[in-house]
Short mmCIF file of C-alpha atoms in Angstrom, two decimals:
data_model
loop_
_atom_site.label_atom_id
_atom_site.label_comp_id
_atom_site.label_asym_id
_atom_site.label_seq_id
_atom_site.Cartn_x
_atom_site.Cartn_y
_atom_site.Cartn_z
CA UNK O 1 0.00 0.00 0.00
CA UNK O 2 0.94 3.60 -0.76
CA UNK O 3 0.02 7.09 0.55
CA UNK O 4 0.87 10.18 -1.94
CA UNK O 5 -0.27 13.44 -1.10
CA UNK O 6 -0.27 16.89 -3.04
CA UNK O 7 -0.84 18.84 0.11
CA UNK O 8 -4.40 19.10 -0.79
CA UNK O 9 -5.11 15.62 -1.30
CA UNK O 10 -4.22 12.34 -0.32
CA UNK O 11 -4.65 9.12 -1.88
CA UNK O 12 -4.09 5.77 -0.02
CA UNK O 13 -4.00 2.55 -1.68
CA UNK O 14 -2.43 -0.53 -3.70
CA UNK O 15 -0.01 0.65 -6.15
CA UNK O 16 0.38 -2.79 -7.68
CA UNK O 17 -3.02 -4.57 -9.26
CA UNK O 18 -1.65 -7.69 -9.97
CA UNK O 19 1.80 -9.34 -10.89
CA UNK O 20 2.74 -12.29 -13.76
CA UNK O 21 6.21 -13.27 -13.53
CA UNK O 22 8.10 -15.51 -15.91
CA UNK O 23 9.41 -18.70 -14.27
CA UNK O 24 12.19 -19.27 -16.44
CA UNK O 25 13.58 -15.75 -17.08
CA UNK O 26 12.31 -14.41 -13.53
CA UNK O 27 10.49 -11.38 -15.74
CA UNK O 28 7.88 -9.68 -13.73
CA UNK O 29 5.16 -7.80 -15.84
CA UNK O 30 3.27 -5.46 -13.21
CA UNK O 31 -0.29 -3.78 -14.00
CA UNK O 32 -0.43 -0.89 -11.67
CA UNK O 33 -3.52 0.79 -10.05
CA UNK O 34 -5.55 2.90 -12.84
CA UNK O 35 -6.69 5.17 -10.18
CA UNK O 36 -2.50 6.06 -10.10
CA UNK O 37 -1.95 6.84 -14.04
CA UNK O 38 -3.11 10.45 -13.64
CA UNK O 39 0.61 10.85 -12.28
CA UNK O 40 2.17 9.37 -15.41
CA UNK O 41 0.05 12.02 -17.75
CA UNK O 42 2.82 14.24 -18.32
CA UNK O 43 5.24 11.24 -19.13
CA UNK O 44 8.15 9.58 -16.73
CA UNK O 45 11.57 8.73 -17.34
CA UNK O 46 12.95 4.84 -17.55
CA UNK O 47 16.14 4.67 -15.48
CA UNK O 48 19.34 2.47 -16.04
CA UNK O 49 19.76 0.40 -12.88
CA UNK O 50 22.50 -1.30 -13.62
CA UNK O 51 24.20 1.87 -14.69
CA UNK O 52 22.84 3.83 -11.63
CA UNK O 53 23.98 1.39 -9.01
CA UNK O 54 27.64 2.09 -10.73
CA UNK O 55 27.70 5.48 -9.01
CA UNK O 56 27.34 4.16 -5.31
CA UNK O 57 26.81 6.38 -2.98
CA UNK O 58 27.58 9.43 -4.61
CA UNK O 59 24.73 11.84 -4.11
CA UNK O 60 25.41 14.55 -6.86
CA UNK O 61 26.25 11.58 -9.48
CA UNK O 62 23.13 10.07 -8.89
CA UNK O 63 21.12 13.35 -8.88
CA UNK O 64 23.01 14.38 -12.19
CA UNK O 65 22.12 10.60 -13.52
CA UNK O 66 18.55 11.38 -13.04
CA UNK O 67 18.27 14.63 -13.96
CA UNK O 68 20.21 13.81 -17.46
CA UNK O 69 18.03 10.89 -17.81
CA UNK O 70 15.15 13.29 -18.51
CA UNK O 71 17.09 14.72 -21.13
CA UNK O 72 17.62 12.83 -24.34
CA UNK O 73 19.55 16.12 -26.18
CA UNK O 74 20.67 17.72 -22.82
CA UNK O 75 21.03 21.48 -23.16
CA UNK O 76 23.72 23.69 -21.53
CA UNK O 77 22.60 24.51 -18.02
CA UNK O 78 24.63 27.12 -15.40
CA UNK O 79 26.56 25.59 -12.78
CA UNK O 80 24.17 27.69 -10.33
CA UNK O 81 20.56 26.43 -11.99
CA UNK O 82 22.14 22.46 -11.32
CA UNK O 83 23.46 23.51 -8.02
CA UNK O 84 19.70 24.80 -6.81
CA UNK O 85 17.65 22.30 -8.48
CA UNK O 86 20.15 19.71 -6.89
CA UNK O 87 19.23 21.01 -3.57
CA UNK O 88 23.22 21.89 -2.52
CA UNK O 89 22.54 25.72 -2.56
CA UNK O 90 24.13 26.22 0.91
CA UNK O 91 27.47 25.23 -0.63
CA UNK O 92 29.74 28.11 -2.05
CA UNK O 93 30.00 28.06 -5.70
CA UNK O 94 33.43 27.32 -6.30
CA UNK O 95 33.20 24.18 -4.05
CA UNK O 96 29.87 23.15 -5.67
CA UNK O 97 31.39 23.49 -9.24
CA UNK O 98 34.36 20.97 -8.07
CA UNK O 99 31.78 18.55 -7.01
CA UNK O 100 30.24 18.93 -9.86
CA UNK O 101 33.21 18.31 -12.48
CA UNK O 102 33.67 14.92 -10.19
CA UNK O 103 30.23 13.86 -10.83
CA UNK O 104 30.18 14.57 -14.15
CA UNK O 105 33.81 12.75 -14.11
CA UNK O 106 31.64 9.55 -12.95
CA UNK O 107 28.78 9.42 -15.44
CA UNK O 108 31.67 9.66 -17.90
CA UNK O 109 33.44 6.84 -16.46
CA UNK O 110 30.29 4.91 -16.22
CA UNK O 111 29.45 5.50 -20.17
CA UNK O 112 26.11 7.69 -19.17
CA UNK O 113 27.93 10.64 -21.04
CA UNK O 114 30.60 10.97 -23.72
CA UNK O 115 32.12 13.63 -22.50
CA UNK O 116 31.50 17.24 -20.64
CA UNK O 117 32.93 21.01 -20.47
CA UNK O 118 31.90 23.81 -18.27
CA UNK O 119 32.63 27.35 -19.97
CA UNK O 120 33.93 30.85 -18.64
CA UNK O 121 30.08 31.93 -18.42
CA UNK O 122 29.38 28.83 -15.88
CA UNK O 123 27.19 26.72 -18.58
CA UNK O 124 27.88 23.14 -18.18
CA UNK O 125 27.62 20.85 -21.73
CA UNK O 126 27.23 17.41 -21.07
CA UNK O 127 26.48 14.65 -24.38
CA UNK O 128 24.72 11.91 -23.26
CA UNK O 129 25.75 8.38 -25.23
#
């Protein structure tokens, strides 16, 4: 059972309808609760597990992961936009940007990107593989 709330509303309830899973492969298909797809109108982005759980426990590489995961063309962003929408806005800038080059160092290392650059004017260029 679930509980999601808007701050207006809350909904409580099965997320899961029913399950078939594949003996032989171990493939689960799931059919979720109808009464949940108004969350999915506006779309949702498919993760890569395997390459996620690469990253560890590496909070910024896994927030940058997700966030570039949304984007199939990502475009140039400022280092202060990812710092605030990553939540690390009480760190300084300079030390932020570090972090950041790292992180981006290890979704390069992983294969999630090709390759990165962050420019005098603080825009950050990542290409996704």
């Amino acid at each position: 059972a679930i509980e999601i709330s808007d701050g207006c509303y809350t909904y409580g309830g099965g997320l899961v309808q029913e399950f078939f899973r594949e003996e032989e492969s171990g493939l689960y298909k799931l059919i979720l609760n109808k009464k949940l797809l108004n969350l999915y109108e506006a779309g949702y982005t498919g993760l890569q597990w395997d390459d996620r759980r690469l990253l560890g426990r590496k909070p910024l590489a896994l927030w940058l992961f997700s966030y570039y995961s949304t984007h199939e063309n990502p475009h140039p962003v400022k280092v202060e936009t990812l710092q605030r929408l990553s939540g690390s806005s009480t760190a300084q800038t300079k030390h932020f940007k570090r972090n950041l080059k790292k992180a981006l160092l290890e979704l390069q290392l992983i294969g999630f990107i090709c390759n990165f650059s962050i420019d005098r004017d603080g825009l950050v260029f990542a290409n996704r593989r």
